[in-house]
CSV table of N, CA, C and O in Angstrom, one decimal:
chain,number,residue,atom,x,y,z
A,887,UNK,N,105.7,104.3,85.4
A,887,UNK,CA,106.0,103.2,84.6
A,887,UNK,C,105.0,102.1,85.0
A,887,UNK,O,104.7,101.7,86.1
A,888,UNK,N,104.4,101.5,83.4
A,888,UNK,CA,103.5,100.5,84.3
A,888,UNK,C,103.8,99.2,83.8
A,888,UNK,O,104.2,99.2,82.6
A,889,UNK,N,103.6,98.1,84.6
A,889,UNK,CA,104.0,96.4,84.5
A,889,UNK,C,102.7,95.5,84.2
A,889,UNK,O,101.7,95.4,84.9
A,890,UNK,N,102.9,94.9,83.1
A,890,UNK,CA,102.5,93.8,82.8
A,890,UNK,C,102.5,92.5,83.2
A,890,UNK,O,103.7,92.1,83.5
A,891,UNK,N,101.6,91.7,83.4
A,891,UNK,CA,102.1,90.4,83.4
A,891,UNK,C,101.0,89.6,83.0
A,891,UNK,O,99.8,89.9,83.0
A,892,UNK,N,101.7,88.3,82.6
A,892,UNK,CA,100.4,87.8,81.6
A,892,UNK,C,100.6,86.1,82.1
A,892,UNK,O,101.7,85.7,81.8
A,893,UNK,N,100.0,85.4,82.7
A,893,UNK,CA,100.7,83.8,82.9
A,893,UNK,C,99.1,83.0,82.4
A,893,UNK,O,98.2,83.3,81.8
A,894,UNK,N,99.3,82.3,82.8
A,894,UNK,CA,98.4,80.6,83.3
A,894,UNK,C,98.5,80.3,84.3
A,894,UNK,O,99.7,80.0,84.6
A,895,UNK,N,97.4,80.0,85.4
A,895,UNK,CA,97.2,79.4,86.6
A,895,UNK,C,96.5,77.9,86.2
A,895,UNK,O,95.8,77.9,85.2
A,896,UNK,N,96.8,77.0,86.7
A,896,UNK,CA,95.6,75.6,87.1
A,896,UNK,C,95.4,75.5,88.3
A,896,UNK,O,96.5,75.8,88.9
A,897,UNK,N,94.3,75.0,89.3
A,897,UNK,CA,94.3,75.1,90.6
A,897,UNK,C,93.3,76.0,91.3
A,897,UNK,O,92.3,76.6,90.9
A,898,UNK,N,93.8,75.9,92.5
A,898,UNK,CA,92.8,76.6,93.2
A,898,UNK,C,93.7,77.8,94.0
A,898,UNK,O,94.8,77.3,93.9
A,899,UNK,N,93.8,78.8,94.5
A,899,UNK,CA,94.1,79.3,95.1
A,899,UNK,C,94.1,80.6,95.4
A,899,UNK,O,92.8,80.6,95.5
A,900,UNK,N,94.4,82.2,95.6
A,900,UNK,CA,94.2,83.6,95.3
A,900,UNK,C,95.4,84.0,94.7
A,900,UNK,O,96.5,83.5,94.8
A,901,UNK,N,95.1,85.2,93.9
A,901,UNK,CA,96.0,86.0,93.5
A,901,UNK,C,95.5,87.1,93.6
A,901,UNK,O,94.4,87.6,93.8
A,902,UNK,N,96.9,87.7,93.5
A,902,UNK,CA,97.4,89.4,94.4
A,902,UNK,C,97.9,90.1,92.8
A,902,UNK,O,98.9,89.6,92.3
A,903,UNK,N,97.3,91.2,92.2
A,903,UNK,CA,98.0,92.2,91.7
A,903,UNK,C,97.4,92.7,90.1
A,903,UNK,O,96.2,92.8,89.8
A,904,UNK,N,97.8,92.9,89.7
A,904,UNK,CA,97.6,93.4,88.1
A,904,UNK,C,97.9,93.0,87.1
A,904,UNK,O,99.2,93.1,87.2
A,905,UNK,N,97.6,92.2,85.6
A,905,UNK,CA,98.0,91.9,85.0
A,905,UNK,C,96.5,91.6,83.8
A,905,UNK,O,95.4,92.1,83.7
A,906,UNK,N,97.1,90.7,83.1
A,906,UNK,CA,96.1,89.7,82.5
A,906,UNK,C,96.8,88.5,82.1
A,906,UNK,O,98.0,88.4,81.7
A,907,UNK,N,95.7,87.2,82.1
A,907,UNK,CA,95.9,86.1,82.2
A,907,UNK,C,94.7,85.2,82.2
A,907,UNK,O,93.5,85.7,82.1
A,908,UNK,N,94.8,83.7,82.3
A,908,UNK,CA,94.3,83.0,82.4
A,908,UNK,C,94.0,81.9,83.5
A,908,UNK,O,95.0,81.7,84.1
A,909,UNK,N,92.9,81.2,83.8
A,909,UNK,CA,93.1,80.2,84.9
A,909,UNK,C,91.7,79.6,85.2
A,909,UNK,O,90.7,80.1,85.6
A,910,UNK,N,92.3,78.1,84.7
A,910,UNK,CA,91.1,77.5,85.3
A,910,UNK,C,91.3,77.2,86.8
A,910,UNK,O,92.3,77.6,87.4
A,911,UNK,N,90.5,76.6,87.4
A,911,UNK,CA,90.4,75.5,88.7
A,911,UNK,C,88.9,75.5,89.3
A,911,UNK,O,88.0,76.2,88.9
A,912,UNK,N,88.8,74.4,90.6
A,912,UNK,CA,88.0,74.3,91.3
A,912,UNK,C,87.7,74.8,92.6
A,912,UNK,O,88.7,75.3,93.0
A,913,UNK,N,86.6,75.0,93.7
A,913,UNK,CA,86.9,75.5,94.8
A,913,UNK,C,85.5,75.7,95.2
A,913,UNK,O,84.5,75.9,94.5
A,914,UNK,N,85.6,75.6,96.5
A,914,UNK,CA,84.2,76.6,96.6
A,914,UNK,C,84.2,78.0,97.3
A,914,UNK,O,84.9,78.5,98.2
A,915,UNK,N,83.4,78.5,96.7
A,915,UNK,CA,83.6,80.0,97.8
A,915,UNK,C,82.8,79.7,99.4
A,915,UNK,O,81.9,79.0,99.9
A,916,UNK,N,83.8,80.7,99.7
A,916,UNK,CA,83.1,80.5,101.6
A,916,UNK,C,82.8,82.2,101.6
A,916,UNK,O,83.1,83.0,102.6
A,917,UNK,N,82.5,82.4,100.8
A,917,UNK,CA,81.8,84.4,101.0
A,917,UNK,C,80.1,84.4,101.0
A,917,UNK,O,79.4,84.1,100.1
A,918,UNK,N,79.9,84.8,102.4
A,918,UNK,CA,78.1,84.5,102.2
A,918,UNK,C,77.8,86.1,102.0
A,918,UNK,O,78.3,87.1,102.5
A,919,UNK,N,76.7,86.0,101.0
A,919,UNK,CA,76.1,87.5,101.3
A,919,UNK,C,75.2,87.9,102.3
A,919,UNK,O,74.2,87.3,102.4
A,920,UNK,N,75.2,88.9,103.1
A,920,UNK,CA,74.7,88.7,104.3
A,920,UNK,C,73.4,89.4,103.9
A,920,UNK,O,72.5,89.1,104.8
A,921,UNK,N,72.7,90.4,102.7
A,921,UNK,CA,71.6,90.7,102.9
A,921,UNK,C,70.8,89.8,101.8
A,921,UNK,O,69.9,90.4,101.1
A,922,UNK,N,71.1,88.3,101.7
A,922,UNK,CA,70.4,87.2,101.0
A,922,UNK,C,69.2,87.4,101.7
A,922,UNK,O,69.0,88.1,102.8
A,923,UNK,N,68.2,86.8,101.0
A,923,UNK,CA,66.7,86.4,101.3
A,923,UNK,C,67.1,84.8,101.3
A,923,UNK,O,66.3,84.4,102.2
A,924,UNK,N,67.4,84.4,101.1
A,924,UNK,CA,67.2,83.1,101.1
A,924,UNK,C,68.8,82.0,101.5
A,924,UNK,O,69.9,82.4,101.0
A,925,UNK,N,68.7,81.1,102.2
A,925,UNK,CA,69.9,80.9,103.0
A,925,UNK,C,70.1,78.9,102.1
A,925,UNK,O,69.0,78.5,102.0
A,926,UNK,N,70.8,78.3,101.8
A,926,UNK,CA,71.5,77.0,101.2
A,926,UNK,C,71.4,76.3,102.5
A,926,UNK,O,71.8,76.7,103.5
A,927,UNK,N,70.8,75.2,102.2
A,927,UNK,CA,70.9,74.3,103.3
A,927,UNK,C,72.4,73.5,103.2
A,927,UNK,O,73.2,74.0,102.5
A,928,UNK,N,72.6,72.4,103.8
A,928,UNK,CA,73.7,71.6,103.9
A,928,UNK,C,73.8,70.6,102.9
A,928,UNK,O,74.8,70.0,102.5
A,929,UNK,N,72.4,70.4,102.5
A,929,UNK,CA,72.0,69.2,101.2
A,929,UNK,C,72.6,70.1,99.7
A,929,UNK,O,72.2,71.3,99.6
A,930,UNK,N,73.2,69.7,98.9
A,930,UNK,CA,72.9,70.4,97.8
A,930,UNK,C,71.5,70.5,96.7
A,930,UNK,O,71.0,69.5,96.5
A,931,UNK,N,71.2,71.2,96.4
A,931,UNK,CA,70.4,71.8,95.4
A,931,UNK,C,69.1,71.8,96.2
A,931,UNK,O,68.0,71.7,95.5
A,932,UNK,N,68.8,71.7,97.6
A,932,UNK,CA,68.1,72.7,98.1
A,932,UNK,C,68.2,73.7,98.7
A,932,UNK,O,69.3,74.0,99.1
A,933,UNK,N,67.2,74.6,99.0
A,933,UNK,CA,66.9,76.0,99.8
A,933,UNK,C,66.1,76.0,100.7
A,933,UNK,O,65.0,75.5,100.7
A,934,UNK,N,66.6,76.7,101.6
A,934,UNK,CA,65.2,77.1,102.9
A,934,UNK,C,65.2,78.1,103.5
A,934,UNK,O,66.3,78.4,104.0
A,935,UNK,N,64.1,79.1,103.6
A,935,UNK,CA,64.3,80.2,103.7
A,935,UNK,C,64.7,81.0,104.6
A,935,UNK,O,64.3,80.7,105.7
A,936,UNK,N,65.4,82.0,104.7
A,936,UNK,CA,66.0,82.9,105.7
A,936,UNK,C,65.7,83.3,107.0
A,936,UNK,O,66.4,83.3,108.0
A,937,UNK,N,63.9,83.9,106.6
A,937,UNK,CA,63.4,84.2,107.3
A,937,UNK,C,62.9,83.6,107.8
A,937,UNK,O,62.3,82.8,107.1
A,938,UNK,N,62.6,83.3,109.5
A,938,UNK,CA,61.7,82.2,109.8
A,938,UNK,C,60.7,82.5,110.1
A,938,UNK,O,60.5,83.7,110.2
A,939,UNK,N,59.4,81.4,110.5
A,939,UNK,CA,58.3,81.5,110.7
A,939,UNK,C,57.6,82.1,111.7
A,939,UNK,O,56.4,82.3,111.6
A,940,UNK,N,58.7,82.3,113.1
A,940,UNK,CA,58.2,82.9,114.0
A,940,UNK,C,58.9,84.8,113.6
A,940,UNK,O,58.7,85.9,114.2
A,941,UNK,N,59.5,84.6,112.7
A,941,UNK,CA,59.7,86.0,112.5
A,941,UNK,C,58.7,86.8,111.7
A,941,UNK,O,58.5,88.0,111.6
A,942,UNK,N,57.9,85.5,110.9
A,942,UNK,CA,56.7,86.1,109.9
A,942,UNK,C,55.5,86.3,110.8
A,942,UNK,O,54.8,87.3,110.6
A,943,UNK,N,55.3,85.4,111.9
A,943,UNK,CA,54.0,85.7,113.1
A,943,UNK,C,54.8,86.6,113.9
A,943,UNK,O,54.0,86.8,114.9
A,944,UNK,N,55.8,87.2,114.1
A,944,UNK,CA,56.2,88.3,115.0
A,944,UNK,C,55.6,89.4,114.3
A,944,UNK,O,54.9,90.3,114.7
A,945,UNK,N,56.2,89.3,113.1
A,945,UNK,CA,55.9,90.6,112.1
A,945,UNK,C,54.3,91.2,112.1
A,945,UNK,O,54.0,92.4,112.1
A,946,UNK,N,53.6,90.2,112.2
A,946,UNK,CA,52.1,90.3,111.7
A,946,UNK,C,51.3,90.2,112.8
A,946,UNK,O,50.1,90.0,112.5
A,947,UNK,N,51.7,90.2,114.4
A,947,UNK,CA,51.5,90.5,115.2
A,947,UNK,C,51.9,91.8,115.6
A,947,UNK,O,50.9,92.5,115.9
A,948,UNK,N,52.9,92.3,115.6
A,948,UNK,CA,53.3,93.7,116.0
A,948,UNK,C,52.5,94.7,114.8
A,948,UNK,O,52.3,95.8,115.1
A,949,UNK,N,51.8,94.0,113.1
A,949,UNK,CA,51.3,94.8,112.6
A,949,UNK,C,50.1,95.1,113.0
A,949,UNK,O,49.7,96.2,112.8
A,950,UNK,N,49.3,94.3,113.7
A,950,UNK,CA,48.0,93.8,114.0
A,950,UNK,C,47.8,94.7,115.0
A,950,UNK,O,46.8,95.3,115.0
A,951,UNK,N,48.8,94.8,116.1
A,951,UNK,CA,49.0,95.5,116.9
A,951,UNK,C,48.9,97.0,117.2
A,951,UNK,O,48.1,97.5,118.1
A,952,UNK,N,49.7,97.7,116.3
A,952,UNK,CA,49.7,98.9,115.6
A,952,UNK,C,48.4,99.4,115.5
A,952,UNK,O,47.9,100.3,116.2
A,953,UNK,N,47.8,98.5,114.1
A,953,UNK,CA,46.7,98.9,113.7
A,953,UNK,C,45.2,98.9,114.5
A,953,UNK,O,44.4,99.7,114.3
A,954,UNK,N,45.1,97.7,115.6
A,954,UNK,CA,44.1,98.3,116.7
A,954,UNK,C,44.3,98.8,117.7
A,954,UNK,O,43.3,98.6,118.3
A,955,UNK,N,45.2,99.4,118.3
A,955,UNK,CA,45.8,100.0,119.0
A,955,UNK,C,45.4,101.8,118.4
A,955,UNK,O,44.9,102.8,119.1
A,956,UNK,N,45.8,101.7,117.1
A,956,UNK,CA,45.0,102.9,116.5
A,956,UNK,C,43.7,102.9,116.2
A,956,UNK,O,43.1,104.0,116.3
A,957,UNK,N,43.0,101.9,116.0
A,957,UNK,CA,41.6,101.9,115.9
A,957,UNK,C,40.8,102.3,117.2
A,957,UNK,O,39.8,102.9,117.3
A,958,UNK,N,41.9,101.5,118.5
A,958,UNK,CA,41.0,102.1,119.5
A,958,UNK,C,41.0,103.6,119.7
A,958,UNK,O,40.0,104.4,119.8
A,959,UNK,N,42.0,103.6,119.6
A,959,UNK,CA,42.5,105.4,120.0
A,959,UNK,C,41.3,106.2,118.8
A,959,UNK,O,40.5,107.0,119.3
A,960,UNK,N,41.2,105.8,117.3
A,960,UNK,CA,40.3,106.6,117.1
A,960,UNK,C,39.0,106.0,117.3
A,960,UNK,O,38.5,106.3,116.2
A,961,UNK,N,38.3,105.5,117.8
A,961,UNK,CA,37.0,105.2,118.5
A,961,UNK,C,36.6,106.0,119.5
A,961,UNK,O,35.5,106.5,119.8
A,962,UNK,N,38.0,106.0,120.1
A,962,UNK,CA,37.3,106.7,121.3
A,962,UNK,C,37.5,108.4,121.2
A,962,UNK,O,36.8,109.1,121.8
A,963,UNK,N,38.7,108.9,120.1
A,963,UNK,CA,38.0,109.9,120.1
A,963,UNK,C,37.0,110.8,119.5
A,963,UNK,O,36.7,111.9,119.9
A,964,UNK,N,36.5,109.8,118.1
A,964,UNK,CA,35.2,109.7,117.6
A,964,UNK,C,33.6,109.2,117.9
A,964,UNK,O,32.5,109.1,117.3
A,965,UNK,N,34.2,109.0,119.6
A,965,UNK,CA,32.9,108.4,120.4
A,965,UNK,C,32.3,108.0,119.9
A,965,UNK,O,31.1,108.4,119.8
A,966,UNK,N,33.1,106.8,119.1
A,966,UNK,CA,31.9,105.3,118.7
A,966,UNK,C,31.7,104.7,119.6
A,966,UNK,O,32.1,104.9,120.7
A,967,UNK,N,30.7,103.4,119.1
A,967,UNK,CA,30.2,102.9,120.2
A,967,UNK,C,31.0,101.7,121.2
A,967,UNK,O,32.1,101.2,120.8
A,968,UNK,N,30.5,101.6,122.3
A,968,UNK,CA,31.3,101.1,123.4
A,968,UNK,C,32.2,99.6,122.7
A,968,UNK,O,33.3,99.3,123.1
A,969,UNK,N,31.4,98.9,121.7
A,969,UNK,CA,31.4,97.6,121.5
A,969,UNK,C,32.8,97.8,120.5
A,969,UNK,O,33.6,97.0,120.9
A,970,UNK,N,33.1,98.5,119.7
A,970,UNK,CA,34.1,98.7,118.8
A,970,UNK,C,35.6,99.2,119.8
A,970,UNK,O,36.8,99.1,119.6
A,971,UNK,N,34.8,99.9,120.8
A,971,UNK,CA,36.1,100.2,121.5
A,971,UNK,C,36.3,99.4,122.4
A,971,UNK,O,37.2,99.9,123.2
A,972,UNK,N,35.8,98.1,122.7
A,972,UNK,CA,36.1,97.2,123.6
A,972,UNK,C,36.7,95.6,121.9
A,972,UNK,O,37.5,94.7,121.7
A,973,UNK,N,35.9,96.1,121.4
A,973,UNK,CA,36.8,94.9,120.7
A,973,UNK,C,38.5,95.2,120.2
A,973,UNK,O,39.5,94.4,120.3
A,974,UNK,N,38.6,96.5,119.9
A,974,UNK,CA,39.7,96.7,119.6
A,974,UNK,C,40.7,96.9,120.5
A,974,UNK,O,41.9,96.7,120.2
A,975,UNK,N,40.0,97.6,122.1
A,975,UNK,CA,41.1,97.0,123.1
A,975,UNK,C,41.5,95.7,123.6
A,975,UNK,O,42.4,95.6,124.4
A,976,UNK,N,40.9,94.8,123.1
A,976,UNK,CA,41.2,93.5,123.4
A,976,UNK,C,41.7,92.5,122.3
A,976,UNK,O,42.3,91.4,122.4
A,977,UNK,N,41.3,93.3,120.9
A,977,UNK,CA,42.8,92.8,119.8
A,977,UNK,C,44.0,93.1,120.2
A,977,UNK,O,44.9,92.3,120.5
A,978,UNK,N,44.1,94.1,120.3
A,978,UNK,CA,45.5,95.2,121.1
A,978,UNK,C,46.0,94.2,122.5
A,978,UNK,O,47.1,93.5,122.6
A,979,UNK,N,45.0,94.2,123.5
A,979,UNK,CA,45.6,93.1,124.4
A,979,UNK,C,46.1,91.7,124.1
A,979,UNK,O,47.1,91.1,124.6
A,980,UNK,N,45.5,91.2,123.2
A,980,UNK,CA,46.1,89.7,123.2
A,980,UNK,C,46.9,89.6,121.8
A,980,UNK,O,47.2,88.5,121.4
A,981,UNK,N,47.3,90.7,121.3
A,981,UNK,CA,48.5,90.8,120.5
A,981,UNK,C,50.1,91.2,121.6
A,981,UNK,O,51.3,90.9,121.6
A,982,UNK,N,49.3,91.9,122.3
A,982,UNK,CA,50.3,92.5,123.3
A,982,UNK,C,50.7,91.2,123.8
A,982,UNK,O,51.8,90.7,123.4
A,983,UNK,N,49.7,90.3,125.0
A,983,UNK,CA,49.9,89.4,125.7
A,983,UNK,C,50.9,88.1,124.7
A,983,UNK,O,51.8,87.3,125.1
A,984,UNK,N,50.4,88.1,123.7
A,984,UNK,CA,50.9,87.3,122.7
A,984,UNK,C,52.6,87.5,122.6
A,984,UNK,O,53.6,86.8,123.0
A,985,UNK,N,52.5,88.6,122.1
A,985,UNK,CA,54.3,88.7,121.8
A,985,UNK,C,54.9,88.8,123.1
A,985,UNK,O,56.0,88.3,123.3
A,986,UNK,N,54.5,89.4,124.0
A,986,UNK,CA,55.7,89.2,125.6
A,986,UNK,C,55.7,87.8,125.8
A,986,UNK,O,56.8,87.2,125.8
A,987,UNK,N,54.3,86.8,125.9
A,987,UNK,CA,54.7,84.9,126.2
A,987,UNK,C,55.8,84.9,125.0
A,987,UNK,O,56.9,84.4,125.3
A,988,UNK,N,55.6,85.2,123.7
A,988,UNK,CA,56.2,84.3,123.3
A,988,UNK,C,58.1,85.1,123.1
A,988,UNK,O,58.9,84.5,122.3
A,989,UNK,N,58.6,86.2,123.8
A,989,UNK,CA,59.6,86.6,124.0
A,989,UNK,C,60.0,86.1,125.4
A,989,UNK,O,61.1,85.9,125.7
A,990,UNK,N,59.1,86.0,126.2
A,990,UNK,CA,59.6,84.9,127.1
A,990,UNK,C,59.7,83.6,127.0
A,990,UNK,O,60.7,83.2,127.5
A,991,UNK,N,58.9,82.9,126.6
A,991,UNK,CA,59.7,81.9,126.4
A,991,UNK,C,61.0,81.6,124.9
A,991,UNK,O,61.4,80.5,124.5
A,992,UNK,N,61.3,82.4,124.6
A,992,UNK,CA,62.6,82.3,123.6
A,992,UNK,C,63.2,82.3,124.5
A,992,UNK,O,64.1,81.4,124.3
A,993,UNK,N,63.6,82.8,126.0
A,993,UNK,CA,65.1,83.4,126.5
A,993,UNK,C,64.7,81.9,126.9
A,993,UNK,O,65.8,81.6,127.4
A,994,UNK,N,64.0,80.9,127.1
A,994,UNK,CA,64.1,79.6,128.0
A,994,UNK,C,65.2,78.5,126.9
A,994,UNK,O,65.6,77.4,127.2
């Protein structure tokens, strides 16, 4: 057996169950989406972004990283010359040295 119900709400508040109906009101939602790109400041009708800026230089340091890190590796087993395999070990280093300072200093 199935139940109907049909009303009018004004207001703000929740409803529970099955029916059809109508209802205005006001309110704000407090449901955030958590895999947003982009986060509402406290001001209305602006934005600022999610991600931040040391997460965009984390990012492109650990990529930088990667990539001469492999460059050395194939230098040296392509026995190029000494100068390519010293520059790329020392991209690799001060990418390295870069993200440990700056994960040490976050825990401060």
């Amino acid at each position: 057996m199935a139940s109907t119900s049909t009303g009018t709400s004004t207001g703000t508040g929740t409803s529970t169950g099955t029916g059809t109906g109508t209802g205005t009101g006001t309110g704000t939602s407090t449901h955030t989406a958590p895999y947003r790109l982009t986060a509402e400041d406290r001001s209305p009708g602006t934005r600022s972004p999610a991600v931040s800026r040391g997460a965009v230089v984390r990012t492109l340091l650990w990529t930088v990283l990667v990539i001469s890190a492999v460059a050395n590796m194939l230098a040296s087993y392509a026995a190029a010359g000494i100068w390519l395999n010293l520059a790329s070990g020392l991209v690799t280093l001060l990418c390295a040295g870069t993200l440990v300072t700056r994960k040490l200093r976050a825990r401060r």
